[in-house]
Every structure is written in C-alpha cells, then in structure tokens.
Short mmCIF file of C-alpha atoms in Angstrom, two decimals:
data_model
loop_
_atom_site.label_atom_id
_atom_site.label_comp_id
_atom_site.label_asym_id
_atom_site.label_seq_id
_atom_site.Cartn_x
_atom_site.Cartn_y
_atom_site.Cartn_z
CA UNK G 1 77.78 -44.23 -116.49
CA UNK G 2 75.09 -44.49 -114.09
CA UNK G 3 73.96 -48.40 -114.42
CA UNK G 4 70.61 -47.52 -112.78
CA UNK G 5 67.60 -45.00 -112.98
CA UNK G 6 67.21 -44.33 -109.61
CA UNK G 7 63.26 -43.51 -110.36
CA UNK G 8 62.45 -46.77 -112.27
CA UNK G 9 61.48 -48.81 -108.99
CA UNK G 10 61.32 -48.35 -105.60
CA UNK G 11 62.62 -52.06 -104.99
CA UNK G 12 65.65 -52.44 -102.92
CA UNK G 13 68.50 -53.55 -104.87
CA UNK G 14 70.05 -55.71 -102.46
CA UNK G 15 68.59 -56.66 -99.29
CA UNK G 16 70.38 -59.02 -96.36
CA UNK G 17 68.41 -60.86 -93.57
CA UNK G 18 69.33 -62.12 -90.17
CA UNK G 19 72.94 -62.45 -91.40
CA UNK G 20 74.71 -64.65 -88.61
CA UNK G 21 78.36 -65.75 -88.35
CA UNK G 22 80.77 -67.24 -85.89
CA UNK G 23 84.59 -68.04 -85.97
CA UNK G 24 84.76 -70.69 -83.75
CA UNK G 25 83.44 -69.21 -80.57
CA UNK G 26 83.96 -65.70 -81.83
CA UNK G 27 80.37 -64.39 -82.97
CA UNK G 28 81.11 -61.72 -85.76
CA UNK G 29 77.71 -61.10 -86.90
CA UNK G 30 74.71 -61.64 -84.46
CA UNK G 31 71.69 -60.63 -86.69
CA UNK G 32 71.92 -58.49 -89.38
CA UNK G 33 69.50 -56.82 -91.61
CA UNK G 34 69.98 -54.21 -94.18
CA UNK G 35 69.15 -52.84 -97.57
CA UNK G 36 69.90 -50.73 -100.46
CA UNK G 37 67.71 -48.71 -102.79
CA UNK G 38 69.07 -48.07 -106.40
CA UNK G 39 71.17 -44.69 -106.45
CA UNK G 40 71.58 -44.91 -102.85
CA UNK G 41 74.58 -44.85 -100.69
CA UNK G 42 74.86 -47.27 -97.74
CA UNK G 43 77.92 -46.76 -95.33
CA UNK G 44 79.13 -48.78 -92.35
CA UNK G 45 80.92 -47.34 -89.58
CA UNK G 46 82.20 -48.97 -86.53
CA UNK G 47 85.28 -49.91 -84.52
CA UNK G 48 87.15 -52.47 -85.67
CA UNK G 49 86.02 -56.06 -85.28
CA UNK G 50 82.74 -55.11 -85.01
CA UNK G 51 81.64 -57.14 -88.17
CA UNK G 52 81.59 -54.65 -91.00
CA UNK G 53 83.83 -56.07 -93.41
CA UNK G 54 82.31 -59.45 -92.90
CA UNK G 55 78.94 -57.86 -93.52
CA UNK G 56 80.28 -56.42 -97.01
CA UNK G 57 82.20 -59.91 -97.46
CA UNK G 58 79.14 -61.32 -97.34
CA UNK G 59 77.01 -59.97 -99.45
CA UNK G 60 79.31 -61.06 -102.45
CA UNK G 61 80.05 -64.47 -101.33
CA UNK G 62 83.89 -63.96 -100.26
CA UNK G 63 82.69 -64.99 -96.93
CA UNK G 64 80.48 -67.50 -96.44
CA UNK G 65 78.03 -66.62 -93.41
CA UNK G 66 76.44 -69.38 -91.16
CA UNK G 67 73.13 -68.00 -91.83
CA UNK G 68 71.06 -65.02 -93.76
CA UNK G 69 69.44 -64.56 -96.81
CA UNK G 70 70.94 -61.99 -99.31
CA UNK G 71 68.55 -61.06 -102.26
CA UNK G 72 69.36 -59.11 -105.38
CA UNK G 73 67.40 -58.25 -108.35
CA UNK G 74 66.09 -60.74 -111.06
CA UNK G 75 64.89 -62.80 -108.28
CA UNK G 76 68.49 -63.67 -107.08
CA UNK G 77 68.43 -65.19 -103.45
CA UNK G 78 70.98 -67.05 -101.77
CA UNK G 79 69.90 -68.57 -98.48
CA UNK G 80 73.63 -69.43 -96.68
CA UNK G 81 71.69 -71.54 -94.20
CA UNK G 82 70.57 -73.65 -96.89
CA UNK G 83 73.96 -74.35 -98.50
CA UNK G 84 73.27 -72.47 -101.22
CA UNK G 85 74.26 -73.67 -105.01
CA UNK G 86 77.48 -72.01 -106.42
CA UNK G 87 75.81 -70.53 -109.57
CA UNK G 88 74.09 -68.59 -107.33
CA UNK G 89 76.48 -66.99 -105.59
CA UNK G 90 78.17 -66.31 -108.74
CA UNK G 91 74.96 -64.55 -109.79
CA UNK G 92 75.34 -62.38 -106.51
CA UNK G 93 79.11 -61.54 -107.60
CA UNK G 94 77.75 -60.76 -110.93
CA UNK G 95 75.71 -58.07 -110.06
CA UNK G 96 78.49 -56.84 -107.59
CA UNK G 97 82.05 -55.46 -107.50
CA UNK G 98 84.59 -54.81 -104.61
CA UNK G 99 87.03 -52.37 -103.89
CA UNK G 100 89.81 -53.64 -101.83
CA UNK G 101 91.68 -52.35 -98.57
CA UNK G 102 94.29 -53.29 -100.31
CA UNK G 103 93.85 -52.86 -103.83
CA UNK G 104 94.56 -56.08 -104.66
CA UNK G 105 95.53 -55.43 -108.47
CA UNK G 106 97.34 -58.00 -110.17
CA UNK G 107 100.80 -57.20 -109.92
CA UNK G 108 101.70 -59.27 -113.01
CA UNK G 109 99.41 -57.36 -115.43
CA UNK G 110 99.35 -53.74 -116.52
CA UNK G 111 96.76 -51.24 -115.45
CA UNK G 112 94.99 -51.67 -119.09
CA UNK G 113 95.27 -55.51 -118.14
CA UNK G 114 93.73 -55.47 -114.79
CA UNK G 115 90.84 -53.60 -116.20
CA UNK G 116 89.87 -55.63 -118.93
CA UNK G 117 90.38 -58.62 -117.18
CA UNK G 118 86.91 -59.55 -115.82
CA UNK G 119 84.90 -57.92 -118.96
CA UNK G 120 87.40 -59.64 -121.55
CA UNK G 121 87.57 -63.72 -119.66
CA UNK G 122 84.55 -64.13 -117.66
CA UNK G 123 81.94 -61.49 -119.94
CA UNK G 124 83.06 -62.42 -123.20
CA UNK G 125 83.29 -58.84 -124.05
CA UNK G 126 85.85 -57.98 -126.80
CA UNK G 127 88.98 -57.01 -126.06
CA UNK G 128 88.88 -53.95 -128.58
CA UNK G 129 85.63 -52.76 -126.91
CA UNK G 130 87.12 -53.65 -123.21
CA UNK G 131 90.13 -51.60 -123.85
CA UNK G 132 88.38 -48.54 -125.17
CA UNK G 133 85.62 -48.73 -122.12
CA UNK G 134 88.79 -49.13 -119.62
CA UNK G 135 90.87 -46.12 -121.36
CA UNK G 136 87.48 -44.04 -121.17
CA UNK G 137 87.11 -45.00 -117.49
CA UNK G 138 90.90 -44.37 -116.58
CA UNK G 139 90.70 -41.17 -118.30
CA UNK G 140 87.80 -39.71 -115.78
CA UNK G 141 89.86 -40.94 -112.55
CA UNK G 142 93.01 -39.15 -114.19
CA UNK G 143 95.14 -42.14 -115.06
CA UNK G 144 95.02 -42.30 -118.90
CA UNK G 145 98.75 -41.86 -119.24
CA UNK G 146 99.15 -44.87 -116.51
CA UNK G 147 97.50 -47.63 -118.54
CA UNK G 148 100.38 -49.52 -119.53
CA UNK G 149 102.33 -49.00 -116.04
CA UNK G 150 102.38 -52.14 -113.33
CA UNK G 151 101.17 -51.48 -110.25
CA UNK G 152 104.27 -51.57 -108.46
CA UNK G 153 104.43 -48.08 -110.77
CA UNK G 154 101.44 -46.64 -108.90
CA UNK G 155 101.11 -44.91 -105.76
CA UNK G 156 99.01 -45.84 -103.21
CA UNK G 157 96.16 -43.55 -104.48
CA UNK G 158 96.67 -44.39 -108.06
CA UNK G 159 96.09 -47.59 -107.16
CA UNK G 160 93.27 -47.63 -105.14
CA UNK G 161 91.75 -45.39 -108.38
CA UNK G 162 92.56 -48.38 -110.68
CA UNK G 163 91.01 -50.58 -108.35
CA UNK G 164 88.00 -48.22 -108.68
CA UNK G 165 88.10 -48.20 -112.01
CA UNK G 166 88.76 -52.20 -112.01
CA UNK G 167 85.34 -52.58 -110.55
CA UNK G 168 83.15 -50.26 -112.43
CA UNK G 169 84.72 -52.21 -115.83
CA UNK G 170 82.46 -55.10 -114.61
CA UNK G 171 79.46 -52.68 -114.77
CA UNK G 172 77.89 -54.13 -111.63
CA UNK G 173 74.55 -53.02 -110.16
CA UNK G 174 76.11 -52.46 -106.56
CA UNK G 175 79.71 -51.17 -105.74
CA UNK G 176 81.44 -52.71 -102.69
CA UNK G 177 84.07 -50.67 -100.80
CA UNK G 178 85.83 -52.34 -98.26
CA UNK G 179 87.98 -49.59 -96.21
CA UNK G 180 89.27 -48.62 -99.26
CA UNK G 181 91.38 -45.78 -97.96
CA UNK G 182 92.73 -47.13 -94.75
CA UNK G 183 96.19 -48.55 -95.93
CA UNK G 184 96.62 -45.22 -97.56
CA UNK G 185 98.94 -42.34 -96.81
CA UNK G 186 96.89 -39.86 -94.94
CA UNK G 187 97.43 -37.07 -97.96
CA UNK G 188 96.05 -39.62 -100.53
CA UNK G 189 93.24 -40.40 -99.13
CA UNK G 190 91.46 -36.98 -100.72
CA UNK G 191 91.68 -38.07 -104.24
CA UNK G 192 90.09 -41.68 -103.62
CA UNK G 193 87.03 -40.10 -101.55
CA UNK G 194 86.67 -38.03 -104.59
CA UNK G 195 86.55 -40.33 -106.69
CA UNK G 196 83.98 -42.23 -104.62
CA UNK G 197 81.78 -38.90 -103.70
CA UNK G 198 81.84 -38.42 -107.89
CA UNK G 199 80.47 -42.15 -108.25
CA UNK G 200 77.66 -41.33 -105.70
CA UNK G 201 76.89 -38.13 -107.67
CA UNK G 202 76.38 -40.11 -110.72
CA UNK G 203 73.71 -42.37 -109.38
CA UNK G 204 75.77 -45.54 -108.33
CA UNK G 205 74.87 -47.67 -105.70
CA UNK G 206 77.07 -48.19 -103.04
CA UNK G 207 77.80 -49.85 -99.80
CA UNK G 208 81.06 -48.12 -98.09
CA UNK G 209 82.63 -49.79 -95.16
CA UNK G 210 84.79 -46.67 -94.05
CA UNK G 211 86.61 -44.56 -91.17
CA UNK G 212 86.02 -41.51 -92.82
CA UNK G 213 83.45 -40.14 -91.14
CA UNK G 214 83.76 -36.83 -93.30
CA UNK G 215 83.10 -38.76 -96.47
CA UNK G 216 79.81 -40.57 -94.38
CA UNK G 217 78.77 -37.24 -93.32
CA UNK G 218 78.78 -35.64 -96.70
CA UNK G 219 77.86 -38.51 -99.02
CA UNK G 220 76.32 -41.39 -97.51
CA UNK G 221 71.95 -41.70 -97.45
CA UNK G 222 72.20 -43.70 -94.74
CA UNK G 223 74.39 -44.86 -92.26
CA UNK G 224 75.07 -47.86 -90.13
CA UNK G 225 76.84 -48.21 -86.96
CA UNK G 226 78.02 -51.29 -86.15
CA UNK G 227 79.51 -52.47 -82.90
CA UNK G 228 79.97 -56.18 -81.44
CA UNK G 229 78.45 -58.08 -84.41
CA UNK G 230 75.05 -55.90 -84.11
CA UNK G 231 73.74 -52.40 -85.75
CA UNK G 232 73.57 -50.45 -82.60
CA UNK G 233 72.08 -47.43 -84.67
CA UNK G 234 71.18 -46.71 -88.07
CA UNK G 235 69.76 -43.24 -89.42
CA UNK G 236 70.74 -40.41 -92.06
CA UNK G 237 74.06 -39.25 -91.45
CA UNK G 238 72.73 -35.65 -89.99
CA UNK G 239 70.84 -37.76 -87.15
CA UNK G 240 73.79 -40.33 -86.77
CA UNK G 241 76.47 -37.55 -86.48
CA UNK G 242 74.60 -34.70 -84.73
CA UNK G 243 72.09 -36.27 -82.60
CA UNK G 244 72.72 -39.87 -81.86
CA UNK G 245 70.20 -41.78 -79.71
CA UNK G 246 72.74 -44.81 -78.43
CA UNK G 247 75.08 -44.13 -76.06
CA UNK G 248 77.60 -46.36 -77.79
CA UNK G 249 77.41 -44.63 -81.02
CA UNK G 250 78.10 -41.08 -79.04
CA UNK G 251 81.06 -43.13 -77.50
CA UNK G 252 82.28 -44.09 -80.92
CA UNK G 253 81.79 -40.68 -82.61
CA UNK G 254 83.56 -38.79 -79.38
CA UNK G 255 86.62 -40.84 -79.57
CA UNK G 256 86.83 -40.61 -83.13
CA UNK G 257 85.98 -36.94 -83.65
CA UNK G 258 88.03 -35.74 -80.63
CA UNK G 259 90.06 -38.11 -79.37
CA UNK G 260 92.44 -36.04 -77.27
CA UNK G 261 89.65 -35.17 -74.98
CA UNK X 1 127.12 -99.10 -129.14
CA UNK X 2 127.60 -97.74 -132.97
CA UNK X 3 129.20 -94.60 -132.19
CA UNK X 4 131.66 -96.29 -130.13
CA UNK X 5 132.93 -98.40 -133.26
CA UNK X 6 133.40 -94.95 -134.44
CA UNK X 7 136.34 -94.19 -132.05
CA UNK X 8 139.77 -93.33 -133.27
CA UNK X 9 142.78 -95.05 -132.93
CA UNK X 10 143.85 -93.04 -130.42
CA UNK X 11 141.95 -94.67 -127.89
CA UNK X 12 143.75 -97.26 -128.09
CA UNK X 13 147.40 -95.79 -128.49
CA UNK X 14 146.74 -93.67 -125.39
CA UNK X 15 148.50 -96.12 -122.99
CA UNK X 16 151.88 -95.30 -124.81
CA UNK X 17 152.53 -92.14 -123.11
CA UNK X 18 151.41 -88.54 -121.83
CA UNK X 19 151.57 -87.23 -125.27
CA UNK X 20 148.45 -88.76 -126.73
CA UNK X 21 146.30 -87.82 -123.76
CA UNK X 22 144.98 -84.98 -125.88
CA UNK X 23 144.49 -86.74 -128.61
CA UNK X 24 142.41 -89.35 -126.30
CA UNK X 25 140.65 -86.03 -124.69
CA UNK X 26 140.02 -84.74 -128.44
CA UNK X 27 138.88 -88.06 -129.85
CA UNK X 28 136.67 -89.00 -127.03
CA UNK X 29 134.97 -85.62 -126.86
CA UNK X 30 132.56 -86.12 -130.07
CA UNK X 31 131.29 -89.28 -128.52
CA UNK X 32 131.06 -87.99 -125.24
CA UNK X 33 128.86 -84.84 -126.74
CA UNK X 34 126.89 -86.93 -129.12
CA UNK X 35 126.26 -88.84 -125.71
CA UNK X 36 124.96 -85.56 -124.07
CA UNK X 37 123.14 -84.52 -127.62
CA UNK X 38 121.48 -88.22 -128.29
CA UNK X 39 120.87 -89.13 -124.59
CA UNK X 40 121.39 -86.80 -121.46
CA UNK X 41 120.02 -83.61 -122.90
CA UNK X 42 116.62 -85.03 -124.70
CA UNK X 43 116.38 -87.44 -121.33
CA UNK X 44 116.49 -84.42 -119.05
CA UNK X 45 114.28 -82.07 -121.14
CA UNK X 46 111.26 -84.63 -121.85
CA UNK X 47 111.13 -85.70 -117.82
CA UNK X 48 111.40 -82.38 -117.01
CA UNK X 49 108.41 -81.44 -119.17
CA UNK X 50 106.67 -84.45 -117.86
CA UNK X 51 107.35 -84.33 -114.76
CA UNK X 52 106.20 -80.52 -114.29
CA UNK X 53 102.72 -81.57 -115.47
CA UNK X 54 102.57 -84.39 -113.09
CA UNK X 55 103.66 -82.20 -110.52
CA UNK X 56 101.38 -79.27 -110.90
CA UNK X 57 98.84 -81.81 -110.70
CA UNK X 58 99.81 -83.19 -107.46
CA UNK X 59 100.35 -79.74 -105.83
CA UNK X 60 96.84 -79.17 -106.85
CA UNK X 61 95.70 -82.78 -105.46
CA UNK X 62 97.88 -81.70 -102.43
CA UNK X 63 95.87 -78.44 -101.69
CA UNK X 64 92.58 -80.07 -102.31
CA UNK X 65 89.93 -79.92 -99.49
CA UNK X 66 89.14 -83.63 -100.16
CA UNK X 67 91.12 -85.41 -97.88
CA UNK X 68 91.45 -88.76 -99.42
CA UNK X 69 92.79 -86.51 -103.04
CA UNK X 70 95.31 -84.82 -100.95
CA UNK X 71 96.65 -87.83 -98.94
CA UNK X 72 97.18 -89.76 -102.25
CA UNK X 73 99.59 -86.50 -103.20
CA UNK X 74 100.91 -86.53 -99.89
CA UNK X 75 102.07 -90.16 -100.24
CA UNK X 76 103.21 -89.86 -103.47
CA UNK X 77 105.52 -86.94 -102.37
CA UNK X 78 106.66 -89.08 -99.59
CA UNK X 79 107.44 -92.21 -101.55
CA UNK X 80 109.51 -90.43 -104.22
CA UNK X 81 111.49 -87.97 -101.66
CA UNK X 82 112.08 -91.15 -99.54
CA UNK X 83 113.78 -93.83 -101.80
CA UNK X 84 116.82 -93.29 -103.96
CA UNK X 85 116.28 -92.23 -107.53
CA UNK X 86 118.52 -95.31 -108.49
CA UNK X 87 116.26 -97.73 -106.83
CA UNK X 88 113.32 -96.20 -108.34
CA UNK X 89 114.92 -96.43 -111.60
CA UNK X 90 116.00 -100.67 -110.79
CA UNK X 91 112.15 -101.04 -109.84
CA UNK X 92 111.12 -99.58 -112.95
CA UNK X 93 113.73 -101.37 -115.44
CA UNK X 94 114.42 -104.30 -113.50
CA UNK X 95 111.26 -104.73 -111.03
CA UNK X 96 108.37 -104.57 -113.17
CA UNK X 97 109.51 -107.26 -115.72
CA UNK X 98 108.84 -109.62 -113.05
CA UNK X 99 105.10 -108.74 -112.70
CA UNK X 100 104.93 -108.96 -116.63
CA UNK X 101 105.76 -105.21 -117.34
CA UNK X 102 108.32 -104.89 -119.84
CA UNK X 103 109.68 -101.74 -120.52
CA UNK X 104 112.67 -100.43 -122.66
CA UNK X 105 115.63 -98.36 -121.14
CA UNK X 106 114.71 -95.18 -122.59
CA UNK X 107 110.74 -95.16 -121.42
CA UNK X 108 111.93 -96.80 -118.20
CA UNK X 109 114.28 -94.11 -117.66
CA UNK X 110 111.66 -91.32 -118.45
CA UNK X 111 109.26 -92.66 -116.47
CA UNK X 112 111.21 -92.69 -113.42
CA UNK X 113 112.80 -89.34 -113.76
CA UNK X 114 109.39 -87.43 -114.56
CA UNK X 115 108.00 -89.46 -111.51
CA UNK X 116 111.18 -88.12 -109.43
CA UNK X 117 110.71 -85.01 -110.62
CA UNK X 118 106.79 -84.89 -110.21
CA UNK X 119 107.58 -85.28 -106.55
CA UNK X 120 110.20 -83.00 -105.58
CA UNK X 121 108.67 -80.21 -108.05
CA UNK X 122 104.91 -80.46 -106.80
CA UNK X 123 106.35 -79.32 -103.20
CA UNK X 124 107.90 -76.41 -104.78
CA UNK X 125 104.94 -75.59 -107.17
CA UNK X 126 102.69 -75.92 -103.88
CA UNK X 127 104.58 -73.57 -101.92
CA UNK X 128 104.74 -71.24 -104.85
CA UNK X 129 100.81 -70.81 -105.04
CA UNK X 130 100.59 -70.77 -101.41
CA UNK X 131 102.92 -67.63 -101.43
CA UNK X 132 100.51 -65.70 -103.55
CA UNK X 133 98.25 -63.61 -101.37
CA UNK X 134 94.77 -64.81 -100.69
CA UNK X 135 93.78 -61.19 -101.63
CA UNK X 136 95.12 -62.02 -105.00
CA UNK X 137 92.40 -65.06 -104.99
CA UNK X 138 89.38 -62.76 -103.89
CA UNK X 139 90.21 -60.00 -106.31
CA UNK X 140 89.86 -62.76 -108.95
CA UNK X 141 86.78 -64.06 -107.36
CA UNK X 142 85.13 -60.48 -107.33
CA UNK X 143 85.22 -60.07 -111.13
CA UNK X 144 83.76 -63.10 -111.66
CA UNK X 145 86.25 -65.79 -112.02
CA UNK X 146 86.14 -69.35 -111.51
CA UNK X 147 88.47 -71.05 -108.97
CA UNK X 148 90.03 -72.77 -112.42
CA UNK X 149 90.34 -69.58 -114.34
CA UNK X 150 91.78 -67.76 -111.09
CA UNK X 151 94.04 -70.42 -110.68
CA UNK X 152 95.39 -70.04 -114.35
CA UNK X 153 95.13 -66.36 -114.97
CA UNK X 154 96.03 -64.74 -111.60
CA UNK X 155 97.53 -67.43 -109.65
CA UNK X 156 99.88 -69.39 -111.62
CA UNK X 157 101.54 -66.41 -113.15
CA UNK X 158 102.72 -65.19 -110.08
CA UNK X 159 103.38 -68.61 -108.44
CA UNK X 160 105.66 -69.14 -111.91
CA UNK X 161 108.10 -66.11 -110.21
CA UNK X 162 108.31 -67.86 -106.97
CA UNK X 163 109.14 -71.21 -108.22
CA UNK X 164 111.58 -70.77 -111.18
CA UNK X 165 115.02 -70.56 -109.08
CA UNK X 166 114.04 -73.82 -107.27
CA UNK X 167 112.62 -75.54 -109.99
CA UNK X 168 115.96 -74.46 -111.96
CA UNK X 169 117.42 -76.47 -109.30
CA UNK X 170 115.40 -79.74 -110.13
CA UNK X 171 116.28 -79.37 -113.30
CA UNK X 172 119.91 -79.28 -113.02
CA UNK X 173 120.05 -82.01 -110.21
CA UNK X 174 118.09 -83.88 -112.85
CA UNK X 175 120.55 -83.34 -115.55
CA UNK X 176 123.43 -84.48 -113.60
CA UNK X 177 121.20 -87.42 -112.11
CA UNK X 178 120.53 -88.79 -116.06
CA UNK X 179 123.95 -90.42 -115.67
CA UNK X 180 122.28 -92.66 -113.61
CA UNK X 181 120.41 -94.23 -116.52
CA UNK X 182 123.41 -95.70 -117.76
CA UNK X 183 122.78 -98.35 -115.05
CA UNK X 184 119.76 -99.44 -116.88
CA UNK X 185 121.25 -99.37 -120.25
CA UNK X 186 120.56 -96.08 -121.77
CA UNK X 187 123.37 -94.99 -123.89
CA UNK X 188 123.66 -91.26 -122.56
CA UNK X 189 126.74 -89.29 -121.88
CA UNK X 190 127.98 -91.04 -119.17
CA UNK X 191 127.56 -94.22 -120.23
CA UNK X 192 129.73 -93.44 -123.22
CA UNK X 193 132.38 -92.19 -121.22
CA UNK X 194 132.19 -95.75 -118.88
CA UNK X 195 132.74 -97.37 -122.42
CA UNK X 196 135.52 -94.88 -123.41
CA UNK X 197 137.11 -95.41 -119.97
CA UNK X 198 137.18 -99.12 -120.19
CA UNK X 199 138.52 -99.04 -123.61
CA UNK X 200 141.24 -96.44 -122.88
CA UNK X 201 141.77 -97.51 -119.28
CA UNK X 202 141.89 -93.54 -119.13
CA UNK X 203 139.71 -93.40 -116.29
CA UNK X 204 140.64 -89.77 -114.80
CA UNK X 205 141.07 -87.94 -118.06
CA UNK X 206 137.57 -89.47 -119.66
CA UNK X 207 135.63 -88.93 -116.50
CA UNK X 208 137.04 -85.37 -116.05
CA UNK X 209 136.33 -84.71 -119.57
CA UNK X 210 132.56 -86.02 -118.74
CA UNK X 211 132.18 -83.86 -115.56
CA UNK X 212 133.33 -80.77 -117.61
CA UNK X 213 130.53 -81.11 -120.24
CA UNK X 214 127.91 -81.98 -116.92
CA UNK X 215 129.35 -78.68 -116.08
CA UNK X 216 129.23 -76.81 -119.12
CA UNK X 217 125.46 -77.79 -119.90
CA UNK X 218 124.41 -76.69 -116.20
CA UNK X 219 126.53 -73.18 -116.72
CA UNK X 220 124.07 -72.71 -119.94
CA UNK X 221 120.96 -73.70 -117.90
CA UNK X 222 122.02 -71.30 -114.77
CA UNK X 223 122.48 -68.49 -117.33
CA UNK X 224 119.10 -69.52 -118.81
CA UNK X 225 117.68 -69.38 -115.27
CA UNK X 226 118.37 -65.89 -115.04
CA UNK X 227 116.90 -64.84 -118.12
CA UNK X 228 113.90 -66.22 -117.08
CA UNK X 229 114.11 -64.54 -113.73
CA UNK X 230 114.89 -60.93 -115.01
CA UNK X 231 111.97 -61.39 -117.35
CA UNK X 232 109.23 -62.53 -114.80
CA UNK X 233 110.77 -60.01 -112.36
CA UNK X 234 109.71 -57.15 -114.70
CA UNK X 235 106.56 -56.68 -112.51
CA UNK X 236 108.33 -56.42 -109.31
CA UNK X 237 109.34 -53.24 -107.63
CA UNK X 238 113.74 -53.23 -107.23
#
C-alpha cells in the first residue's frame, strides 16, 4: 500500500514557499513555507482562522492563493502569482488526494461507486480492477459489508473512513486531511484516527490539519503551529508539546490541554 | 380537420334534447382523444424535451463567470418570463412571415413552446445546481475531475432530484398551454373541441369534456412525477 519508498530519495515530495492569500482586506496567509519528505507526516495545528485549512487547500489548488510556489515531484511547479496554467494545477491534484471535514461523499452513489468514480472516470482504470482494489481497501478499514450502502446509511465515522478509502483509491503520492474528525461525534473520532495512524505507519506521506493533539503527538514527524496566517513555531512533536519556545504556542497548548485552568 | 368529417350524426342531432347529450359526449370522445394523441401530447413532449436541453444551456450560461454570456442568458429569461406565451406564439407564427420567415403551424408551436419552457426551466435548473453543496464540487475536483465532468457526473444527478417537482409543474403547465396552439391553426385537442362545439352548439358539454381529458392527462403526469421522485429519493435519509 505504501506509495513511496522513503529511502529512495531525500528530495521533498512537496514544498511550498511564500504562500500569501487575502480575502478582501483580511490576510489569511502571510508567507507560509513548508515541505514534506516522502513517508513523513506533517501536522498543522492552530486556532480557527489561523489559515491552516487555506494552506492545505492551496496545495491542491482548491484555493488559489495570491502568491506562492508549490513544487512536487517530476518537476511540477505551480507559481500562483504567475497565473498558472490549469494543467499544472491538475497535475498537482493528480499527485494528491483529500479527505474533508464533512466527508463530501457523493450522496447519489453507493460506497463502492464513490470509491471507483475517480479511478474509472478520471484515471481510466477498468471497472473490474477498480472494484477489486476498492473492495480490498474497504476490507482494510473494516467496511467490506458496506460496499452497496448509500452514504446516508453510514455513521459519521464510517463515512469518513470511506472518504479515506476514496482518497487512497486514487493512489496519490500525498494525502491531505482537512480536520477529518472535527465534525464527528467524540466517540467516533477514534476509529478514524486509528485508520490514519495505520496509514502513517505504512509509510504514506500525509499533511494533516487537526485539533487532535494526541494524534499529532503520536503520529506526526513534524508539527507546525500556525496563528494569524504565519507559522509561529515548527518542530518535532516532542519539542512542540513539551518545550514550546514561543509564548503564543504555550498559550494555545495550555488552553487546549487544560481549558479549565 | 379530416377527423372532423368522420364525426357521427349525433352531433347534428344533439340540439333536439337532453337524451342525445350522452350520445354527443360519446361520439365526440374519439375526436377529442385523437386530438390529444395526435396534437396535445406530441406537442407537449417534443417542446418539453427541446425546452429542457435549451434550459440546461441557458442555466449554465447564467452561471458562467463571463458577464456577457450570463447577461445574454439573463435577458433571454427576462423576455420569456415577461411576455405572454400567446404573444410569443403570435410573433413566431404571424409576425415572422413579415420579415420573410414563414413557418408552418406545427414548427411554430414547437419553437414557441420550447423557447418558453427553456426560459422557465432554466431558472429551475440554475437553482437546483446552486443547491448542491460546494463541497461536492470540491470533492469532484480533488478526484481529478474537470468542471464538465464534475457537472455531469456529480452535480446534475443531485440537482435532478431537487428539480423534479418544479419541472413537473412546468411540464403540466405546458400540457395545458398547448391549447393556445389552436389559435395558430394546430389541430390539437382544443381545436377539435372548438370545432365540435361550434358545430353542435353544445359548448358547455364539449368544453367540459375537453377539460376532463386535460385533467386526466395531468393526473397521469402527476403520478409519473411521484414515481420519479421516489426513485431519485432512494439515496436520501427519510
């Protein structure tokens, strides 16, 4: 299942430099630089409105930033300031897949149809092969028996796991997670995080926006703390969580880890 | 026209008394029904089919980011909705010949009704497309779809569900509006009714009979609407 051999190259799988974005007068991103090495998990944390989701959406062109360069493997380079051609953004999307906060499953398709839609319609894989692949992936996340269910028949956690499988079925180089557990009932969060941890263990390269600090602590290779459109602090989870250097980071962690103090 | 000459003698005898009203009702039934089968129904079906295609194009034009394209669509919808259907029919059938475009009754009627449906249904389809959550577009894009493919595979199937009730309204209105085609010499059901009524002088009876047939057609359409709605609702929580 692992898409990349982590030892094959030391080149980053993806890098982002100088990302700027304003919605009207409001600057949501004020110069973001980051890069992800193959097989690594990058976790973005920070308060709401800090710009983490916009960073994630700029990586696959769902959001078009005002400036910034995204580079990926095979010489893909998207310079947002230079009105990049659509085919470059499509190439970027081709290497990524996204899991959304609200799963965004296609309600008019069954679980299986949701998963094979991209491979069959976009990648031109035969329906038979795509189905075999989808069934195998569904089995891995424990949802083999849900293949013919419609999304409305799934629990939130199940729907999100199907969302993950739909992303995996595209065989992307990079998985993007946009607060995948924020909209779930608290007791369904665990099953989704468990799948994500498994993917990290298998060597998938991931960029995850989340409020689940326990997940970040356990799974991340690098944690970025964002606030006000900039990266305030970055480092190994151990450093960020036990010895944050910036006052803003300390304050954020204090509020989340012990909200009543 | 030709069917009319086959009308039975009961028509001329009807003025004699109440007893023959039933005979008139019965004998005029077939001319009316054949008017529906040969006129009303094909006119409504073909105009609706063409009108829907036109409506989809107009709806997409209205949603276009290009101001000129959306402006053209907006103007079209405004004209269609802002002028009477009867006037539209007359402009096409009686008006166009004066600028050298002479159309037969049937093509005139189909063009007028299609243009009319196109204007009304465009607004329905536009609203239905807008009712699909933005996340659906985004999910389609992230699995690599182009805008066109996202529209046809992901957005329109969901928009279809929302637009069935209002489009059914449009269709049912159209069925009844086809009676206006009688005024540009199309032999549909109402034209038949007018002829029988004029000939027999039994206006009340014949027009009520025609009304009943329109009603029955619309009842059938309503039940068809329920069937389609049920089918499209299979993926929605109840």
